[in-house]
Short mmCIF file of C-alpha atoms in Angstrom, two decimals:
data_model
loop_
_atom_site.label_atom_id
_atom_site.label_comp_id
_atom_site.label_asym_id
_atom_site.label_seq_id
_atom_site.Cartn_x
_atom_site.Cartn_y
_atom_site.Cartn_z
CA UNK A 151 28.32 26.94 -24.74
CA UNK A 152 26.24 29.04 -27.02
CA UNK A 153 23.56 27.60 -28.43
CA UNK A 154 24.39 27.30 -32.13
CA UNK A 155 22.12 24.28 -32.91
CA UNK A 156 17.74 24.00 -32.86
CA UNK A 157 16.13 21.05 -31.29
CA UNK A 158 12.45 20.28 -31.17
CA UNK A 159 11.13 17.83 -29.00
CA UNK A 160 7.47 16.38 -28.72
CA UNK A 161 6.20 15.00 -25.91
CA UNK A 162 3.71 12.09 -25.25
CA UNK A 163 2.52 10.77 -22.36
CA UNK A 164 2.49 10.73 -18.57
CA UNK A 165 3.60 13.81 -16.41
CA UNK A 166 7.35 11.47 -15.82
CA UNK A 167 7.81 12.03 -20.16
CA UNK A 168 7.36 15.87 -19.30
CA UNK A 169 9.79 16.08 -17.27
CA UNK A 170 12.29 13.89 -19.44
CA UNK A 171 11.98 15.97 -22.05
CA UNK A 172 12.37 19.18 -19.94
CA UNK A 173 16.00 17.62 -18.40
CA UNK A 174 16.74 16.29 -22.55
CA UNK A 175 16.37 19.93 -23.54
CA UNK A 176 18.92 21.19 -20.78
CA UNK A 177 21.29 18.73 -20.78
CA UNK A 178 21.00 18.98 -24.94
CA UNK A 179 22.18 23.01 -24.23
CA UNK A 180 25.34 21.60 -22.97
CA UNK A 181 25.72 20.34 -26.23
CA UNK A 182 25.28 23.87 -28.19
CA UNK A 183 21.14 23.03 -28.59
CA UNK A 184 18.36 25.34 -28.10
CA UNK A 185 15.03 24.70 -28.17
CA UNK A 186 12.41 25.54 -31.04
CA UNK A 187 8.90 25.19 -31.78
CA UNK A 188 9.36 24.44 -35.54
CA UNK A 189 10.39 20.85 -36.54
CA UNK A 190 11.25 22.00 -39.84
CA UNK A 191 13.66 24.37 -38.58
CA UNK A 192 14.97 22.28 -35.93
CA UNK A 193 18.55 20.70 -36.35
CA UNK A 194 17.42 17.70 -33.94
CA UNK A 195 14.30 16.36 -33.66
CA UNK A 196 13.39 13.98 -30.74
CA UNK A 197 9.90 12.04 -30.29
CA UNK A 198 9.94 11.33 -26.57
CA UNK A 199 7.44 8.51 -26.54
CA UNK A 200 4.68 6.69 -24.31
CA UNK A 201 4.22 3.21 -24.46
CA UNK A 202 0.69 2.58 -22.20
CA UNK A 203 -1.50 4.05 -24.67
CA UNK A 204 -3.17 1.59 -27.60
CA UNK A 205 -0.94 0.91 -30.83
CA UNK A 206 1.49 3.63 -29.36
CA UNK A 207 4.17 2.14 -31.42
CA UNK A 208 2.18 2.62 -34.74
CA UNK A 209 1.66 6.30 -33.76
CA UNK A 210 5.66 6.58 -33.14
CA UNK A 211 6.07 5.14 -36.90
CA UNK A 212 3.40 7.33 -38.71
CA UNK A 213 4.93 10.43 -37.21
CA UNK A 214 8.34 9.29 -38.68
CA UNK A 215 7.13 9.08 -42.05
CA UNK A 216 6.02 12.98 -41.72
CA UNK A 217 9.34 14.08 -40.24
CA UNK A 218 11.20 11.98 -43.33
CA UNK A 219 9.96 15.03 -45.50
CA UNK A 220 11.15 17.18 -43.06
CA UNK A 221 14.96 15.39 -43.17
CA UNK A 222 14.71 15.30 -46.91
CA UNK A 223 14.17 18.75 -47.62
CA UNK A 224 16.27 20.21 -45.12
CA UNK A 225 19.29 17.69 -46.92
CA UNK A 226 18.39 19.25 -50.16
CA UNK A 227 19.47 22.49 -48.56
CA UNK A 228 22.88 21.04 -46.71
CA UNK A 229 21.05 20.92 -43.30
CA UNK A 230 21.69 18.40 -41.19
CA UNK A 231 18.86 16.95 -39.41
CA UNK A 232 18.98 14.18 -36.60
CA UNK A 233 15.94 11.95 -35.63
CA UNK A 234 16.20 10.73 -32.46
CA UNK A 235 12.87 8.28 -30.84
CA UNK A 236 13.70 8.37 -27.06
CA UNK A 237 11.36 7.27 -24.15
CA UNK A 238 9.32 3.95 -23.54
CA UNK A 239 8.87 3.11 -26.92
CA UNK A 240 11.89 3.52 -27.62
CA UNK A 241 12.86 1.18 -24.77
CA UNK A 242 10.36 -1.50 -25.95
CA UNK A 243 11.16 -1.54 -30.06
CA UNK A 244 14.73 -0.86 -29.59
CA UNK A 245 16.28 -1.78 -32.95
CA UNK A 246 13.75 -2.72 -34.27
CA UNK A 247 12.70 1.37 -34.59
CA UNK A 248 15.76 1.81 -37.24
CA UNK A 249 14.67 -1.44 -39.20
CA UNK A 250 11.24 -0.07 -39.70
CA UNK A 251 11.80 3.48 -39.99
CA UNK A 252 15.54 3.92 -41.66
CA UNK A 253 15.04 7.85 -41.32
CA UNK A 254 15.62 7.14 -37.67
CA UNK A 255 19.31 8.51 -36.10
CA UNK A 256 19.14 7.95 -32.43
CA UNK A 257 17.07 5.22 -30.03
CA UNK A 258 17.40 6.03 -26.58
CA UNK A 259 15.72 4.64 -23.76
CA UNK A 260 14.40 6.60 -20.77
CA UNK A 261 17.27 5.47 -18.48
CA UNK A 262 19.83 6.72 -21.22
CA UNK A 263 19.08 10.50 -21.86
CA UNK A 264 21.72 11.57 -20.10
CA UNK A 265 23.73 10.21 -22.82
CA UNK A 266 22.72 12.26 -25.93
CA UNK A 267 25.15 14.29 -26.47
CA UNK A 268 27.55 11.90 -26.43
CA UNK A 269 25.08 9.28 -28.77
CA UNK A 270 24.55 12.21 -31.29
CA UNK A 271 28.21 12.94 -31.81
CA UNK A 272 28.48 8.80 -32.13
CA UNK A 273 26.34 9.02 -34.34
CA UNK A 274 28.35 11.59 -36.70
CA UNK A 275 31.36 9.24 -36.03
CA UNK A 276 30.21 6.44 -37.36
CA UNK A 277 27.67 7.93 -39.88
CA UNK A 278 25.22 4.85 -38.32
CA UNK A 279 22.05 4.90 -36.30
CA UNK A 280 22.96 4.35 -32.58
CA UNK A 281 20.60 2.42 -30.29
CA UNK A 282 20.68 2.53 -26.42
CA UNK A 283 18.14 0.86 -24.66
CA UNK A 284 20.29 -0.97 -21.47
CA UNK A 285 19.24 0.04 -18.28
CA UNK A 286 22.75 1.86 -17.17
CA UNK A 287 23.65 0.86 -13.57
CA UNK A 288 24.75 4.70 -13.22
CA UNK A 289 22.52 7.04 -11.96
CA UNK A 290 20.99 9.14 -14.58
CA UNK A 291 20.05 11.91 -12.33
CA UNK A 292 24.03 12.39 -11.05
CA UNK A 293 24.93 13.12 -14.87
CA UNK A 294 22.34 15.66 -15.76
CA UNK A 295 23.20 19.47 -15.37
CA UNK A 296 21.48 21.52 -12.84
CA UNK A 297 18.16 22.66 -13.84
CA UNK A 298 17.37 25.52 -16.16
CA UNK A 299 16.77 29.17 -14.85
CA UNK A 300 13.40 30.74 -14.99
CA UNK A 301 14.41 32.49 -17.85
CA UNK A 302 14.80 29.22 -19.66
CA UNK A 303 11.99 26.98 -18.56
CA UNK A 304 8.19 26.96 -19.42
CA UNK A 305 6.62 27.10 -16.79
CA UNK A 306 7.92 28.92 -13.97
CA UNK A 307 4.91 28.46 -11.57
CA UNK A 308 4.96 24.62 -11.19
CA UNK A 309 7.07 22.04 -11.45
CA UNK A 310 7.39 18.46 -12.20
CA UNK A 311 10.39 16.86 -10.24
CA UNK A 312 10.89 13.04 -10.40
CA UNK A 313 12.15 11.23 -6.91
CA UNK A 314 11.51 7.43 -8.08
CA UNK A 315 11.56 5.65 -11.37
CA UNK A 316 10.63 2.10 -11.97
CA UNK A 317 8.14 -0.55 -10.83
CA UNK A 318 8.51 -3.83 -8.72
CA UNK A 319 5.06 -4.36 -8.83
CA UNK A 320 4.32 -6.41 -12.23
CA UNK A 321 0.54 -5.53 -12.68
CA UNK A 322 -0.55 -8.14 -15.82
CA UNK A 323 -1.58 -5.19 -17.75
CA UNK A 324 1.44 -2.96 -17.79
CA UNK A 325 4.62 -2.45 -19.76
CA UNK A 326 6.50 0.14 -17.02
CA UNK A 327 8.48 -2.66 -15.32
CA UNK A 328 9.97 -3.33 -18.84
CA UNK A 329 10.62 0.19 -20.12
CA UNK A 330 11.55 1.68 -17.44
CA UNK A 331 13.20 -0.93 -15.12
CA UNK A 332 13.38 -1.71 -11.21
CA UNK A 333 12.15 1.06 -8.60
CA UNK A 334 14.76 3.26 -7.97
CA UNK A 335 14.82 6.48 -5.80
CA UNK A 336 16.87 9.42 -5.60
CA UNK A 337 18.61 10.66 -2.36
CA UNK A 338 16.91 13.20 -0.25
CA UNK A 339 19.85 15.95 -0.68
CA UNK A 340 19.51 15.77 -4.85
CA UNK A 341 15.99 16.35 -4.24
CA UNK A 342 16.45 18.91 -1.76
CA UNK A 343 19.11 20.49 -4.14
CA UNK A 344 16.57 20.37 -7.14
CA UNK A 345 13.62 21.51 -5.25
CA UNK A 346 15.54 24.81 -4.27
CA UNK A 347 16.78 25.56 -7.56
CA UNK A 348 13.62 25.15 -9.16
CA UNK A 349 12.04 27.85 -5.72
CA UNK A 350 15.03 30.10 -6.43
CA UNK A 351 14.12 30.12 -10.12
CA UNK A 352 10.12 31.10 -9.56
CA UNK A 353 8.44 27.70 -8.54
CA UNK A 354 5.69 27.76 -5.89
CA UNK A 355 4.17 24.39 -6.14
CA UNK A 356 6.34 21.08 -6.74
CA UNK A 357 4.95 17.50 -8.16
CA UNK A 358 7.04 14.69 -7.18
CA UNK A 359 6.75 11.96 -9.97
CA UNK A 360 7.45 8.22 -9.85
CA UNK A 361 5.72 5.38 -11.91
CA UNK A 362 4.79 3.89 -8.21
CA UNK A 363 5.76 7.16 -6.55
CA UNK A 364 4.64 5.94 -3.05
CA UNK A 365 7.08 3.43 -2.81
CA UNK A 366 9.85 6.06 -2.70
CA UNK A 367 12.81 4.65 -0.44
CA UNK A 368 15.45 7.11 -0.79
CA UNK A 369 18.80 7.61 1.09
CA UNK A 370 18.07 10.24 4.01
CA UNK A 371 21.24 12.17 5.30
CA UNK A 372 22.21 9.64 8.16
CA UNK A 373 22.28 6.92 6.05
CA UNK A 374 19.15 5.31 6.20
CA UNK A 375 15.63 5.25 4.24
CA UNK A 376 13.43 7.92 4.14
CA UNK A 377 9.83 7.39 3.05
CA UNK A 378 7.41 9.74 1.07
CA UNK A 379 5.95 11.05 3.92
CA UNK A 380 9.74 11.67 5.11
CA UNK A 381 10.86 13.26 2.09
CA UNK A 382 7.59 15.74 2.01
CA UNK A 383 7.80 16.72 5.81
CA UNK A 384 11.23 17.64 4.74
CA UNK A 385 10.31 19.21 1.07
CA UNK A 386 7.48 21.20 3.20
CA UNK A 387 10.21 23.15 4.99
CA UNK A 388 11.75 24.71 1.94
CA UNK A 389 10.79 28.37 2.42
CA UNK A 390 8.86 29.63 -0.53
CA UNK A 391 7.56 26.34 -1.53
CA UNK A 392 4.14 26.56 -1.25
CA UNK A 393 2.53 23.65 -2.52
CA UNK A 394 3.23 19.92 -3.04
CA UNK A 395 1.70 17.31 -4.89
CA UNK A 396 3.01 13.87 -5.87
CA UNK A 397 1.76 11.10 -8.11
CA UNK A 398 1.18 7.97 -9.37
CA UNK A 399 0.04 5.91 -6.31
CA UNK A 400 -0.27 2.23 -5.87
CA UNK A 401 -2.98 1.33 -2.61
CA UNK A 402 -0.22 -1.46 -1.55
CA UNK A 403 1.74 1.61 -0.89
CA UNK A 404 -0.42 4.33 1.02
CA UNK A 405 1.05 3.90 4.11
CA UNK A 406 -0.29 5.30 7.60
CA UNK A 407 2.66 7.70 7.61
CA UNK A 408 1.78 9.33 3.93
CA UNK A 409 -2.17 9.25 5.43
CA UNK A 410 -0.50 11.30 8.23
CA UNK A 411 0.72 13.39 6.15
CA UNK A 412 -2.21 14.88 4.45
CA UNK A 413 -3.65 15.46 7.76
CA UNK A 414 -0.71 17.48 8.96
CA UNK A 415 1.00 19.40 5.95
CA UNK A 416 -0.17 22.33 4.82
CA UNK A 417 1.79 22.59 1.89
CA UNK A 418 0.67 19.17 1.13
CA UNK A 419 -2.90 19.74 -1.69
CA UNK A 420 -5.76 18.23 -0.94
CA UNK A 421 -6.41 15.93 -4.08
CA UNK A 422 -4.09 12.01 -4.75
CA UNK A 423 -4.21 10.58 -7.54
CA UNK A 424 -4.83 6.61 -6.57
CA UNK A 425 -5.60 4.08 -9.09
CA UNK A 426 -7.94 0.89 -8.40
CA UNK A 427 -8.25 -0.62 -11.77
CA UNK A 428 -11.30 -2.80 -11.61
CA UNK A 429 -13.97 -3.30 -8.82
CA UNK A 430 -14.19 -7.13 -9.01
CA UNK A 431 -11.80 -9.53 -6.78
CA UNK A 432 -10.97 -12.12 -9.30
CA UNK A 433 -10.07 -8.99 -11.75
CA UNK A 434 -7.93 -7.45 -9.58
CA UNK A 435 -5.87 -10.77 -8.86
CA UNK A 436 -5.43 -11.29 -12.80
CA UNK A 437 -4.08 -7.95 -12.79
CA UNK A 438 -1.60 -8.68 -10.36
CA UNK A 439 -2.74 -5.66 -7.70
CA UNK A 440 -2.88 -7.15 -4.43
CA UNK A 441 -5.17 -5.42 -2.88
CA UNK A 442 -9.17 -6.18 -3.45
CA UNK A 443 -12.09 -4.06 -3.18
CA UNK A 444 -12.30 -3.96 0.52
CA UNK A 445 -9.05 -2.90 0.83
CA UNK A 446 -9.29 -0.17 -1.43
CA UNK A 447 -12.41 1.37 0.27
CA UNK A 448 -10.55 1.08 3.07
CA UNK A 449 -8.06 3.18 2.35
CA UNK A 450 -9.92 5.65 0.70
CA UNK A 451 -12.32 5.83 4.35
CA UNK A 452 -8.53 6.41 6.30
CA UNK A 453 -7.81 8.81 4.37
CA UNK A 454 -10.87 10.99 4.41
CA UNK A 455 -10.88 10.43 8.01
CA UNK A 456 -7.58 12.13 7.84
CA UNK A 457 -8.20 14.83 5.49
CA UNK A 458 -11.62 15.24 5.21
CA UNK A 459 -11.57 18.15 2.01
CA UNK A 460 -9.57 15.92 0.17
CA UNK A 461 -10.10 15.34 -3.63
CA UNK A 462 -9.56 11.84 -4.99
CA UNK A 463 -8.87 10.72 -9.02
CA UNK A 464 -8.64 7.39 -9.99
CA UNK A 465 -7.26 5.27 -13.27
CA UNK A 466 -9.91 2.36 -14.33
CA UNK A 467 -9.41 -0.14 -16.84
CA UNK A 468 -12.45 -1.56 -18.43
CA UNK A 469 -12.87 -4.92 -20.37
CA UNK A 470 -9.79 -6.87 -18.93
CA UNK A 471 -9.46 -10.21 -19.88
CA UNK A 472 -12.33 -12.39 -18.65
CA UNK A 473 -14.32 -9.69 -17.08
CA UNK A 474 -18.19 -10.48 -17.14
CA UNK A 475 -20.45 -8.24 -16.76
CA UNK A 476 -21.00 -8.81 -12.86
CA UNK A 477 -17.46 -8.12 -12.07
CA UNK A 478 -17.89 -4.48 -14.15
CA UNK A 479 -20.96 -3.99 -12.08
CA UNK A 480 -18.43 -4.11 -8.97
CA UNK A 481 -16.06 -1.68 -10.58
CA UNK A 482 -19.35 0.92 -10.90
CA UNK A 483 -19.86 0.32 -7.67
CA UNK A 484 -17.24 1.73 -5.87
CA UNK A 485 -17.07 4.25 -8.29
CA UNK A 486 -20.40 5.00 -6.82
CA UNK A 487 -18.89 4.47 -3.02
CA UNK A 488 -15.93 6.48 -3.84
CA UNK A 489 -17.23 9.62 -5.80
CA UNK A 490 -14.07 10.74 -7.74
CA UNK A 491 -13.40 14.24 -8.82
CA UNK A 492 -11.72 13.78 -11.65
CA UNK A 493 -10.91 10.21 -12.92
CA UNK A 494 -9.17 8.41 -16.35
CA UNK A 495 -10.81 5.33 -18.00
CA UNK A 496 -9.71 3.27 -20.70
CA UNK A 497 -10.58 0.42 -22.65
CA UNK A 498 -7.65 -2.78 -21.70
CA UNK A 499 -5.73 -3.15 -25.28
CA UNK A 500 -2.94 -5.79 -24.95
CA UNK A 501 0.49 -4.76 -24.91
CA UNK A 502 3.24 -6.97 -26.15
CA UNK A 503 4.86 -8.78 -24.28
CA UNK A 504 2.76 -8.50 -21.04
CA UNK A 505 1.34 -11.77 -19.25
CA UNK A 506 -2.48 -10.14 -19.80
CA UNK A 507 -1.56 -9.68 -23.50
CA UNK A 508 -1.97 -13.72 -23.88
CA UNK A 509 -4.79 -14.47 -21.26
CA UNK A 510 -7.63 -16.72 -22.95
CA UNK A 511 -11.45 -15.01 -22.74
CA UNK A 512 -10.38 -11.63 -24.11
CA UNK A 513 -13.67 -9.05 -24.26
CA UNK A 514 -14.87 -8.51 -27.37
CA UNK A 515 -14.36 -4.70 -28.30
CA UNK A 516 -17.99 -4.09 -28.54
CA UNK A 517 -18.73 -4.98 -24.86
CA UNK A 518 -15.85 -2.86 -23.94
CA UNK A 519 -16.73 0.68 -25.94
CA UNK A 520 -20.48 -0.12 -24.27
CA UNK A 521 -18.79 -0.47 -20.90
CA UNK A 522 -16.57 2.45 -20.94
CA UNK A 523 -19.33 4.86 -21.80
CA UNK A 524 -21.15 3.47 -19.06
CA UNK A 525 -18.18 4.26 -16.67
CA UNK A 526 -17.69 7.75 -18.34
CA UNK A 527 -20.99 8.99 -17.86
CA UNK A 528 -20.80 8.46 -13.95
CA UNK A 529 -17.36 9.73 -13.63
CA UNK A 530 -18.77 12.92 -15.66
CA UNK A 531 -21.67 13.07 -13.94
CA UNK A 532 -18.94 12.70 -10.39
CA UNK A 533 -16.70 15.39 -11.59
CA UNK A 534 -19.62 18.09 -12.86
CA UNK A 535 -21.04 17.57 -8.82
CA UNK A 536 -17.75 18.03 -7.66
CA UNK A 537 -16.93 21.15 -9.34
CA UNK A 538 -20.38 22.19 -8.45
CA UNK A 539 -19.80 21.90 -5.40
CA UNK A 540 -16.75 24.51 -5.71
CA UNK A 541 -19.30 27.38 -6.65
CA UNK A 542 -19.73 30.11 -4.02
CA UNK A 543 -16.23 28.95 -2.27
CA UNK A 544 -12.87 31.01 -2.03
CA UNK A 545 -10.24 28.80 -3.32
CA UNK A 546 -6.63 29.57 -3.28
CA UNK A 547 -5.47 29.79 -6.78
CA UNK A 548 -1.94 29.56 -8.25
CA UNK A 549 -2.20 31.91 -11.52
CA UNK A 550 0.35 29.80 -14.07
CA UNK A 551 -0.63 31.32 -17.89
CA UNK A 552 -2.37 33.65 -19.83
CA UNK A 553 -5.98 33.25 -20.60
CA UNK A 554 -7.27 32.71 -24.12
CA UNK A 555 -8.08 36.30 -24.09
CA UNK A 556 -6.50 39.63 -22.74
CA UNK A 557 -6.46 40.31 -19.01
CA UNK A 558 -7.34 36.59 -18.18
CA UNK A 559 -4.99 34.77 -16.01
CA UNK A 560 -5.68 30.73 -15.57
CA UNK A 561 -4.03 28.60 -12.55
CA UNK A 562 -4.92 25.86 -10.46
CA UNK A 563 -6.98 25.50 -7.11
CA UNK A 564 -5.35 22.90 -4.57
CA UNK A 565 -7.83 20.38 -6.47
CA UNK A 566 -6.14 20.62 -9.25
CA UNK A 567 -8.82 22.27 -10.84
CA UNK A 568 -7.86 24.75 -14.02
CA UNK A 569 -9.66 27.86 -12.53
CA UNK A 570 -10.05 30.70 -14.85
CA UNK A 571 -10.26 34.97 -13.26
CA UNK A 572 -10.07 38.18 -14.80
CA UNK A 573 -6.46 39.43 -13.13
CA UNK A 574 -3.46 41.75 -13.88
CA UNK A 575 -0.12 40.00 -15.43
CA UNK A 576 1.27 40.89 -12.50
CA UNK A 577 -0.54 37.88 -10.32
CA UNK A 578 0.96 35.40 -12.33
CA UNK A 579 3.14 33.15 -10.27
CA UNK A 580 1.06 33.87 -6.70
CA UNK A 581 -1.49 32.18 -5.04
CA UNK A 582 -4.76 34.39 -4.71
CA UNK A 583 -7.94 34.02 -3.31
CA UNK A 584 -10.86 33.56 -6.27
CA UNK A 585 -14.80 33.14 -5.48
CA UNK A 586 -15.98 30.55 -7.96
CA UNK A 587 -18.75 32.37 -9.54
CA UNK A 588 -19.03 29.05 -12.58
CA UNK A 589 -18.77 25.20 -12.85
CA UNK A 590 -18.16 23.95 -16.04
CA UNK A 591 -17.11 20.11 -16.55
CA UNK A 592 -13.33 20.70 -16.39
CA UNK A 593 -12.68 23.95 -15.59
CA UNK A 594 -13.77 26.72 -12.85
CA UNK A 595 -14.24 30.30 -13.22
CA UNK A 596 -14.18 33.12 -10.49
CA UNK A 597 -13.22 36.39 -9.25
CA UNK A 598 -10.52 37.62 -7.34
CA UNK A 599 -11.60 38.19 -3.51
CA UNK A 600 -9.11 40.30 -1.36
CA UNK A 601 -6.84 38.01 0.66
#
């Protein structure tokens, strides 16, 4: 169908809302939909929305009032314009998104996008706002068209490509297990099938996504389980592929065969993303983690043992309910143990309807801003030494996107580094070998060596 129709979608959140929106905007140009930059001049507008972040639902309804303008003055003109609030808030406020915020066409939860077209022309129908927030027992993934061209899609480079959605595991803290249901994972062969598409359409380096990523358990092609280190021994064979990459980890789930892994795939970067969450025992079994300290360390010594180059990040949540100021001390040190190149820290902010959201001895937010710049500044300090430590090597470096100015090229080394090089347009989409001449705090600068 040609597109006849504008949709504008914005994006918050993890690397998994991303990707949504990406698989929205093609299975939207079934529908006659194609995609603009311009809200005002868009004939649907979506807000594909995270829920981890503090008062993300208040952010969500201030953004509405803005794009009731929009609505209004495109109706002044005959234009039709449909608000749609997909994603986790979505999934969380339900109908209570169209109570608040009348100006509101279209709820959809994350497990439901699949379904717009068909809840946009329901919509029309019945000339009322539509809400879908069950958790289908189809699978999303087995509805949604193939994915775009390179013509189409943003980035041609990279890709995001989810394998597992869901969590089983509960932590006190989070909301995922409620937006966006049980684990699930998708079948080898549709990831095989999407993986090729998106290497026939330009893609060098794949990210598998999950919310818990590394408990992937999907159907293999005799009819039994593969793991994550299955699925990326077999994703590694994909000629052209060049690069894999997979996150969010849980340490219950980094199995000896995923450690194995690193050590023996080349295609496979050298950086995980691997979340502690707190230093301090007693913390970490009020969060629901199982795993302690120890264990953590643990892991992290396996699997340097196995790949020694590797880069590690980390999530950390300061201030959780009944943490003293001993049990942060514990979470500095193993940030001091660990030495993380790159690493996100927040302050804990309740969410509703979470078990930690009701916990007696909550920190007062004082103690928590003091404890997260504590935390900051070593995890700045950790990532400036790591980068650092970058200068004088020859990295391999995937070229993704123009530079701010002309005949700059900026990609990624396999530390997920943004690394930035003076290089012809033609380099973009390659791997190439840079010296990094520069270290700043987040980004690295260099010059292209001959290969």
């Amino acid at each position: 169908m040609a597109p006849t129709k504008k949709v504008f979608i914005k994006t918050y959140g993890c690397q998994m809302n991303v990707y949504d929106s990406e698989r929205m905007a093609e299975a939207l140009a079934g529908g006659g939909y194609a995609p603009t930059d311009a809200p005002d001049n868009a004939d649907l507008i979506i807000l594909n929305t995270c829920h981890i972040r503090e008062k993300a639902a208040e952010k969500v309804y201030s953004e509405l009032g803005r794009l009731r303008s929009i609505k209004e003055e495109r109706a002044r003109a005959d234009q039709e314009t449909v608000i749609a609030v997909a994603g986790c808030v979505a999934q969380a406020e339900g109908d209570e998104i169209v109570r608040r915020a009348p100006v509101v066409d279209l709820v959809v939860g994350p497990q439901s996008y699949h379904q717009l077209n068909t809840l946009i022309a329901r919509n029309r129908t019945t000339a009322r706002p539509v809400v879908e927030t069950e958790f289908p027992e189809d699978d999303k993934f087995r509805h949604l068209p193939a994915r775009a061209p390179a013509p189409a899609r943003t980035h041609t480079a990279s890709a995001f490509l989810t394998v597992q959605e869901g969590c089983d595991k509960f932590c006190t803290f989070c909301v995922v297990p409620y937006t966006r249901g049980a684990e699930y994972s998708r079948s080898v062969a549709a990831i095989e099938e999407e993986a090729r598409r998106l290497v026939a359409a330009g893609v060098r380096e794949i990210t598998l996504l999950g919310q818990n990523v590394n408990a992937y358990h999907g159907e293999n092609s005799k009819g039994g389980t593969a793991s994550l280190a299955d699925l990326l021994r077999h994703l590694a064979a994909i000629e052209g592929l060049e690069r894999l990459r997979y996150t969010t980890s849980h340490p219950r789930d980094m199995s000896e065969d995923l450690i194995a892994a690193h050590r023996d795939l080349a295609t496979l970067m050298p950086y995980l993303h691997l979340p502690f969450q707190a230093g301090a025992d007693r913390v970490l079994a009020a969060m629901n983690r199982k795993h302690t300290g120890a264990e953590y360390l643990d892991i992290v010594a396996r699997i340097r043992a196995a790949r020694a180059d590797i880069a590690l990040s980390t999530d950390i949540i300061v201030g959780f309910p009944g943490e003293t100021d001993e049990e942060f001390e514990a979470t500095l040190d193993i940030v001091r143990k660990v030495r993380f190149a790159q690493a996100y820290s927040f302050k804990y902010s309740p969410r509703p309807g979470t078990p930690a959201a009701t916990m007696e001895r909550q920190v007062p937010e004082p103690v928590k801003i003091a404890r997260l710049a504590r935390l900051q500044a070593l995890l700045e300090e950790q990532q400036s030494s790591f980068n650092a430590g970058c200068v004088g090597r020859v990295l391999p470096v995937l070229f993704e996107r123009q530079g701010r100015r002309e005949g700059q090229l900026i990609g990624r080394s396999p530390y997920l580094q943004s690394v930035h090089a003076d290089a012809a347009p033609g380099l973009m989409g390659r791997i190439i070998p840079v010296e990094i001449a520069k270290a700043g705090p987040n980004s690295l600068s260099g010059v292209i060596r001959a290969a």
